[in-house]
PDB file of C-alpha atoms in Angstrom:
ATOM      1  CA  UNK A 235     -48.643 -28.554 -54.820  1.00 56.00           C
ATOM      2  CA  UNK A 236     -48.477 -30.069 -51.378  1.00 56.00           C
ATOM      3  CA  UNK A 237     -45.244 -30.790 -51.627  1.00 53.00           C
ATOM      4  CA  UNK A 238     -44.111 -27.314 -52.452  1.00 54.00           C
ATOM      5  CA  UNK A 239     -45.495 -25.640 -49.977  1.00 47.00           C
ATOM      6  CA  UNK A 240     -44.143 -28.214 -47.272  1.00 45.00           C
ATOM      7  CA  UNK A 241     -40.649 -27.458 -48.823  1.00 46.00           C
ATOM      8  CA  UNK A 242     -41.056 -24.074 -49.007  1.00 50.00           C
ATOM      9  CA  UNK A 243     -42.163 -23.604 -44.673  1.00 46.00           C
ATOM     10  CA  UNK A 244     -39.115 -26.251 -44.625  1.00 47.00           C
ATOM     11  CA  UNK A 245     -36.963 -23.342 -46.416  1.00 46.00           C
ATOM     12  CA  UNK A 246     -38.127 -20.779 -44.198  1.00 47.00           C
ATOM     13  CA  UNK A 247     -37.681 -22.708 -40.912  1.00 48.00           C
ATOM     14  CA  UNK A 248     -34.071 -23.119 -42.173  1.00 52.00           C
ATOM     15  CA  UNK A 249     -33.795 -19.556 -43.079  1.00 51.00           C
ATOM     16  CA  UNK A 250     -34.814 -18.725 -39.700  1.00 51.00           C
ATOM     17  CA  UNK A 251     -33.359 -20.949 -37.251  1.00 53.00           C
ATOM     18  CA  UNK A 252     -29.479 -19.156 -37.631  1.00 50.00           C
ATOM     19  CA  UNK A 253     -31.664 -15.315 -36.931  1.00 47.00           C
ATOM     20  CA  UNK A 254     -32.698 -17.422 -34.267  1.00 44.00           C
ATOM     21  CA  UNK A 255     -29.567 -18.609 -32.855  1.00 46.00           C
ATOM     22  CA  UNK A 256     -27.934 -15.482 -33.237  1.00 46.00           C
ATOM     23  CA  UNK A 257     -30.892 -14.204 -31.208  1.00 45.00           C
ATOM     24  CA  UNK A 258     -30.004 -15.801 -28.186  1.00 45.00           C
ATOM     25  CA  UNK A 259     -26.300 -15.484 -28.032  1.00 45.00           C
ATOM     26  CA  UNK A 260     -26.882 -11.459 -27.039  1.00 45.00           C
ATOM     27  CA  UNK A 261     -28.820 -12.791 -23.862  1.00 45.00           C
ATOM     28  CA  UNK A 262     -26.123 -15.351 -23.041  1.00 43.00           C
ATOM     29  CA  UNK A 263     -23.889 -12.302 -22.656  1.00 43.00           C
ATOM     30  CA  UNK A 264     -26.411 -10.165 -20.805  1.00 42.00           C
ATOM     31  CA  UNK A 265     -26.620 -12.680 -18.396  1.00 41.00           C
ATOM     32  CA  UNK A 266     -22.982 -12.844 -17.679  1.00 42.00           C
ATOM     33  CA  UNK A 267     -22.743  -9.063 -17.325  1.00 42.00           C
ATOM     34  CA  UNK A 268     -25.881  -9.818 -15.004  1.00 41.00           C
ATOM     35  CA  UNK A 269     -23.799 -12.248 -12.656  1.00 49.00           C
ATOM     36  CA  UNK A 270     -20.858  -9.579 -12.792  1.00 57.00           C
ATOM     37  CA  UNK A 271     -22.740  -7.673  -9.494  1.00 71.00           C
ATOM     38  CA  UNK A 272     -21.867  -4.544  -8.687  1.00 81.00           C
ATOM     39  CA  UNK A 273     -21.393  -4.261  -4.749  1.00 87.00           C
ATOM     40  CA  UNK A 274     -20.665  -0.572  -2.815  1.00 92.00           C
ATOM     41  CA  UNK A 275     -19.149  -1.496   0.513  1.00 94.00           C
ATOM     42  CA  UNK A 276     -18.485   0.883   3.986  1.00 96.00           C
ATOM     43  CA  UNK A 277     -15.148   0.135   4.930  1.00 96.00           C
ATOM     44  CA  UNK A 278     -14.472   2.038   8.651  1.00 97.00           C
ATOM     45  CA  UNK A 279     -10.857   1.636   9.773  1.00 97.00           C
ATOM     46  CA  UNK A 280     -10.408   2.968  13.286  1.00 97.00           C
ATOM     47  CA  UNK A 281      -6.788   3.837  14.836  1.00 96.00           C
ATOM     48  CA  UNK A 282      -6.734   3.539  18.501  1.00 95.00           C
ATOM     49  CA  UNK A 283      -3.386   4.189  21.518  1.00 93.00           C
ATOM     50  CA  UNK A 284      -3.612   2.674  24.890  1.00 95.00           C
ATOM     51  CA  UNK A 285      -1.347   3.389  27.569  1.00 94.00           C
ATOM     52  CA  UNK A 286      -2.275   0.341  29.744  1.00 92.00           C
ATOM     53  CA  UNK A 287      -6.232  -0.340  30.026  1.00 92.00           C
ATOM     54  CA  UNK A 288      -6.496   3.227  29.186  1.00 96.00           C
ATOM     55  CA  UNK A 289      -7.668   4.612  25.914  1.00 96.00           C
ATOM     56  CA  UNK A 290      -5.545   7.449  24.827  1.00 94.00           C
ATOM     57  CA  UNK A 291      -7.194   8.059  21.538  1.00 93.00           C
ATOM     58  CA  UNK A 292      -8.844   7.045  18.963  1.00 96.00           C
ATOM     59  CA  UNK A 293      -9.363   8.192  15.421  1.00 96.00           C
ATOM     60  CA  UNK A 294     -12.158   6.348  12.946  1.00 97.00           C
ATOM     61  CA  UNK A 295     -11.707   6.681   8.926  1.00 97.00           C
ATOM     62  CA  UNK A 296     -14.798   5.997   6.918  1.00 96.00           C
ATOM     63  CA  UNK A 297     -14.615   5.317   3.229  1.00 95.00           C
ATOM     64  CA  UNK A 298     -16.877   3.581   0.333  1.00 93.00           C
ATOM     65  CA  UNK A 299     -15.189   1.382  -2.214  1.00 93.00           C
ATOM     66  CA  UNK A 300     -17.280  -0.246  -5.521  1.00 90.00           C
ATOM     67  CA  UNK A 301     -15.994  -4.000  -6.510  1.00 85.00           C
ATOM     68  CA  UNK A 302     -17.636  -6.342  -9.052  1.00 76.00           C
ATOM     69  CA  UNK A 303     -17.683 -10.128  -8.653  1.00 65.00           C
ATOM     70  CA  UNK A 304     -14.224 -11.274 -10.003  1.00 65.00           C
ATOM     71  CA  UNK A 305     -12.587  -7.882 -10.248  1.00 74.00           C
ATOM     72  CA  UNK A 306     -11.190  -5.609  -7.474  1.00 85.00           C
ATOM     73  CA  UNK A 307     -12.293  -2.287  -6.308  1.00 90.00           C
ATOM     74  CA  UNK A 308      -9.600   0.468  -4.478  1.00 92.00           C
ATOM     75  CA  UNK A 309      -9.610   3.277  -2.236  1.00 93.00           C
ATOM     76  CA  UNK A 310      -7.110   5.734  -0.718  1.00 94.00           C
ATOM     77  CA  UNK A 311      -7.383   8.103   2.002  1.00 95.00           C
ATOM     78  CA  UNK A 312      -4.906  10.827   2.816  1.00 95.00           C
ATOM     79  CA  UNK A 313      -4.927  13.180   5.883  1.00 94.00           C
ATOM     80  CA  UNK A 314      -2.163  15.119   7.496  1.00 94.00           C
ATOM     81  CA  UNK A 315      -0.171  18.522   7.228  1.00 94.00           C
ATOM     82  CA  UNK A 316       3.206  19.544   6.162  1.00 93.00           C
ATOM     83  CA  UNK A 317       5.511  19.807   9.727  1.00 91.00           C
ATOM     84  CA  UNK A 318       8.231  22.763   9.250  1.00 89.00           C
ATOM     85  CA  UNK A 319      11.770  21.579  10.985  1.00 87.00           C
ATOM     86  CA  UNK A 320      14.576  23.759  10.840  1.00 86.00           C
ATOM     87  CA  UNK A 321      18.005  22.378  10.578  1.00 84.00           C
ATOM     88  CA  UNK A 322      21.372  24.355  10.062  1.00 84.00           C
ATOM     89  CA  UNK A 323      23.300  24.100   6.982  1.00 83.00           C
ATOM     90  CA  UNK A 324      25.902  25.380   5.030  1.00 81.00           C
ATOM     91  CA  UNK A 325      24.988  27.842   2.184  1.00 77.00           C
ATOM     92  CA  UNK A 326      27.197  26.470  -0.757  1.00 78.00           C
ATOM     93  CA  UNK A 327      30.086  23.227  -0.435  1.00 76.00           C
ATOM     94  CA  UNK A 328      32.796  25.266   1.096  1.00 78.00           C
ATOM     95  CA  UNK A 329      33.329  23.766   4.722  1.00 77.00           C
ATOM     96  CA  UNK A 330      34.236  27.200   6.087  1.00 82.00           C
ATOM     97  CA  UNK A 331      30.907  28.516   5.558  1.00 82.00           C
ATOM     98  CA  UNK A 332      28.870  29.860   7.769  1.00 85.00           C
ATOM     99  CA  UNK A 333      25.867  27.555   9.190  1.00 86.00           C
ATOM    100  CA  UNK A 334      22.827  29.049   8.343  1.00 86.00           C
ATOM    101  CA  UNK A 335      18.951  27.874   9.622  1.00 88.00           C
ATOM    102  CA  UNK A 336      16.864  26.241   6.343  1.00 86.00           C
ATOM    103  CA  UNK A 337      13.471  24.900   6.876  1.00 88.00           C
ATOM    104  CA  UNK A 338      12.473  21.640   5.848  1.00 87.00           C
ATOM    105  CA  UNK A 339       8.892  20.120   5.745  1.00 91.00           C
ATOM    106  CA  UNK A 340       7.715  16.422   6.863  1.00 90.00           C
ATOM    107  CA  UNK A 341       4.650  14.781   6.716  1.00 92.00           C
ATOM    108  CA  UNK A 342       2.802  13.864   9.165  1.00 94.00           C
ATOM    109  CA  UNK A 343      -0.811  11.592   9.402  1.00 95.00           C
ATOM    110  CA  UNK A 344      -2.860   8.900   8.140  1.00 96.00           C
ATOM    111  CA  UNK A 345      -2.251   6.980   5.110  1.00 97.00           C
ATOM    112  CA  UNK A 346      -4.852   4.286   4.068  1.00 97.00           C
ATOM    113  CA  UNK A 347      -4.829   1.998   1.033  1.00 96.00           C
ATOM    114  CA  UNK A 348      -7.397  -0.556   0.601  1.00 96.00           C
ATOM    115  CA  UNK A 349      -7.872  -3.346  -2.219  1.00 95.00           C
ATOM    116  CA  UNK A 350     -11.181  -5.340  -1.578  1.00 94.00           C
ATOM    117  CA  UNK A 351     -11.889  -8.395  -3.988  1.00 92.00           C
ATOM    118  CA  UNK A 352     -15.090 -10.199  -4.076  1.00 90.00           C
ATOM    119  CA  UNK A 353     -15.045 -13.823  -3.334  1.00 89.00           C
ATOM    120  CA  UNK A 354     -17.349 -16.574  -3.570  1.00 84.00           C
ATOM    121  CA  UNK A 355     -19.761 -16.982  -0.388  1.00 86.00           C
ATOM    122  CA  UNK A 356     -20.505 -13.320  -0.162  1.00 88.00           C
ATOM    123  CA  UNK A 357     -16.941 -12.887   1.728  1.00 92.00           C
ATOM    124  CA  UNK A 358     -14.886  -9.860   0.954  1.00 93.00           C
ATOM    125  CA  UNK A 359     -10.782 -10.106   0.915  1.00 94.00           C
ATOM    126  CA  UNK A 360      -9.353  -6.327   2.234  1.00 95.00           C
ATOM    127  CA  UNK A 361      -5.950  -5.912   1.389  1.00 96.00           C
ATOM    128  CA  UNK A 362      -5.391  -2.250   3.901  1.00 96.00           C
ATOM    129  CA  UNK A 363      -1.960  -0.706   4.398  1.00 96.00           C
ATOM    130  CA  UNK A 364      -2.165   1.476   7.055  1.00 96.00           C
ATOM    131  CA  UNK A 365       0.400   4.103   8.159  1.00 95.00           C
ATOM    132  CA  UNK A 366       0.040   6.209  10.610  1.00 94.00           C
ATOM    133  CA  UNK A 367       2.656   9.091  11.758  1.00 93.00           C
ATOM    134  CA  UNK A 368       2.699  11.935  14.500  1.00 90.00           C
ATOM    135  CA  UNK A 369       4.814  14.234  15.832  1.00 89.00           C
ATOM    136  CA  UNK A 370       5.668  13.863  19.882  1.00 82.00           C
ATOM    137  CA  UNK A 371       5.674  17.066  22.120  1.00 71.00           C
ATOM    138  CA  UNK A 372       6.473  18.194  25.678  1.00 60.00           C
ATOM    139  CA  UNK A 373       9.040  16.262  28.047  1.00 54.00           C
ATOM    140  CA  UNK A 374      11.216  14.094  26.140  1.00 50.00           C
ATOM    141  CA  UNK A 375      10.228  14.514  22.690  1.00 48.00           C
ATOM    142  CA  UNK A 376      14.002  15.012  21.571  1.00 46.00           C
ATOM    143  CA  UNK A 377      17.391  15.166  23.120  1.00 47.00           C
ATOM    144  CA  UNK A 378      16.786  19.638  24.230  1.00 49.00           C
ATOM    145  CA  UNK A 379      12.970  19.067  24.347  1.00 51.00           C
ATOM    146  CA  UNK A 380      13.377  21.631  21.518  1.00 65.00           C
ATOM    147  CA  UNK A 381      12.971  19.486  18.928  1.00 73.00           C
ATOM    148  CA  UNK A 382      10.171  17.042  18.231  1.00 80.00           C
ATOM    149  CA  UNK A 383      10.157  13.646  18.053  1.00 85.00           C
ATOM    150  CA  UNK A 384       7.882  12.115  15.003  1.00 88.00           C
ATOM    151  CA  UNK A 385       6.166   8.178  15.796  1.00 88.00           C
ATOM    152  CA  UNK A 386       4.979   6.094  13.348  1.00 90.00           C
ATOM    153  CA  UNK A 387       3.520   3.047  12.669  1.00 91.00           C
ATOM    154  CA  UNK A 388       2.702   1.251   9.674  1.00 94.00           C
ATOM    155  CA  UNK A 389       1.040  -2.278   8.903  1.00 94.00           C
ATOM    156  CA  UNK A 390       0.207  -4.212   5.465  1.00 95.00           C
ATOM    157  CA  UNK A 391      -2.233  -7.237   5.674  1.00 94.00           C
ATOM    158  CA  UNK A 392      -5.155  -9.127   4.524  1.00 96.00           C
ATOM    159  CA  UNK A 393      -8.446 -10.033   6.327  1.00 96.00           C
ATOM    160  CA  UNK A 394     -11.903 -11.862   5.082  1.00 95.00           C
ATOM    161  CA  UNK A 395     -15.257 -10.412   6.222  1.00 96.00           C
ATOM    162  CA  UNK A 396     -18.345 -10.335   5.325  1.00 95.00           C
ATOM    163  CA  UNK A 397     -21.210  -8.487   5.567  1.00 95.00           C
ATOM    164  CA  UNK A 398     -21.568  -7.064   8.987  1.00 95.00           C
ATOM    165  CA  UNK A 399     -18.364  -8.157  10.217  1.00 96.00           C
ATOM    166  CA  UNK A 400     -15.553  -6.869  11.966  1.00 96.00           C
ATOM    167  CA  UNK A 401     -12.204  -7.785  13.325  1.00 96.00           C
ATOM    168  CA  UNK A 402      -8.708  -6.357  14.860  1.00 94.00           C
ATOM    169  CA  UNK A 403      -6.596  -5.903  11.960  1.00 87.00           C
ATOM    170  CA  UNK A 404      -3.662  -5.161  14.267  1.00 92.00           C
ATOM    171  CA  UNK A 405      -1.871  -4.565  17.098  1.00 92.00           C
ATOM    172  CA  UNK A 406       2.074  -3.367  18.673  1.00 93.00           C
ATOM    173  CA  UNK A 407       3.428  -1.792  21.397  1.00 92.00           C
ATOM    174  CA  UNK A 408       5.572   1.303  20.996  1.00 90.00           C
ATOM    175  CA  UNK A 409       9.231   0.208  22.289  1.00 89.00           C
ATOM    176  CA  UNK A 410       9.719   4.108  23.094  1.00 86.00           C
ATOM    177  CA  UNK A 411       6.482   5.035  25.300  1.00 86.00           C
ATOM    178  CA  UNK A 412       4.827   1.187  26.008  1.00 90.00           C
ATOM    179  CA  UNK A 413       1.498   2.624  23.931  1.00 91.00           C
ATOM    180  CA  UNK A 414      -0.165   0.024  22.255  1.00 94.00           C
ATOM    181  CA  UNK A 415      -1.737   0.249  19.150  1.00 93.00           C
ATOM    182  CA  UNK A 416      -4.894  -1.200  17.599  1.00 95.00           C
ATOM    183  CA  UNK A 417      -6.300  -0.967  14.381  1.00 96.00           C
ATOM    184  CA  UNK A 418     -10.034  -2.542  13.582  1.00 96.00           C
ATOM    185  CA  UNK A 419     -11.695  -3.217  10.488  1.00 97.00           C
ATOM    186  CA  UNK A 420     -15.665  -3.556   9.852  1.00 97.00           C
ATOM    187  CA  UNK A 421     -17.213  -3.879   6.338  1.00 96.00           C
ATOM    188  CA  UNK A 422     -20.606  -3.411   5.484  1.00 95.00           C
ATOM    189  CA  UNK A 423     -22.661  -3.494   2.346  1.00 93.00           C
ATOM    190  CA  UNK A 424     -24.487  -0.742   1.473  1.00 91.00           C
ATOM    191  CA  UNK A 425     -27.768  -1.413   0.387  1.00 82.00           C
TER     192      UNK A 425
END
């Protein structure tokens, strides 16, 4: 009698020691969707022409983006109107034609893109492409000072922050006007 009822607690230990194991394999995963942390950062991004020491202006962007360890979160920010220009053509192919005035539109602003990956050490890789245009009025904007003159400027890089940090992204010098341009970057985790 002994003996049967030691074999039959060994059957049910046996029974339940693959429930058991199966068990445990749903909190393995849990804990590697727990490790795969969900971060929101502040990314500002703030535009800024010198002429000299001077400040001329100076425009700040603000924007949130979500990343997960391993995987890579993305923004995009658009701002910037439609600029009508009027140009003279010819109604139809025939070169005798009269010219007639036909408006076309252009952008004009700010263009951000920004890729941020997570990487080990709580750092944060930012891959921003900025691009920035305007359009240029008053003396010497085009060849009649009837016409304006659009600037741009656009830059595509990487930088590593962390927490709190920030840094100059970039900088150039207009060949046109001798404005120099500066773009900084700060990132910070929002809590």
């Amino acid at each position: 009698m002994k003996t049967r009822l030691v074999l039959a607690v060994l059957v049910v230990v046996a029974l339940t020691m693959p429930a058991r194991a199966q068990e445990q394999k749903p909190a393995a995963a849990s804990s590697a969707a727990a490790s795969a942390i969900r971060e929101t950062l502040k990314i500002q991004v703030v535009l800024s022409r010198f002429q000299g020491d001077k400040k001329v202006s100076s425009f700040p962007y603000a924007f949130t983006v979500n990343t997960e360890r391993a995987n890579s979160g993305r923004a995009n920010l658009r701002l910037g109107t439609q600029v009508p220009i009027t140009t003279m053509a010819r109604q139809n192919s025939d070169s005798n034609a009269p010219l007639v005035p036909t408006v076309q539109y252009r952008d004009v602003g700010t263009s951000i893109d920004c890729i941020v990956t997570a990487l080990d050490d709580a750092r944060f890789r930012l891959d921003l492409t900025v691009e920035d245009s305007s359009v240029e009025t008053g003396a010497g904007a085009g060849p009649t000072n009837t016409n304006p003159a659009f600037k741009s400027f656009r830059t595509n890089q990487s930088v590593i922050l962390r927490d709190g940090q920030s840094t100059q992204y970039s900088t150039a010098t207009d060949k046109v006007n001798g404005e120099t341009w500066k773009i900084d970057v700060s990132l910070t985790l929002v809590k």
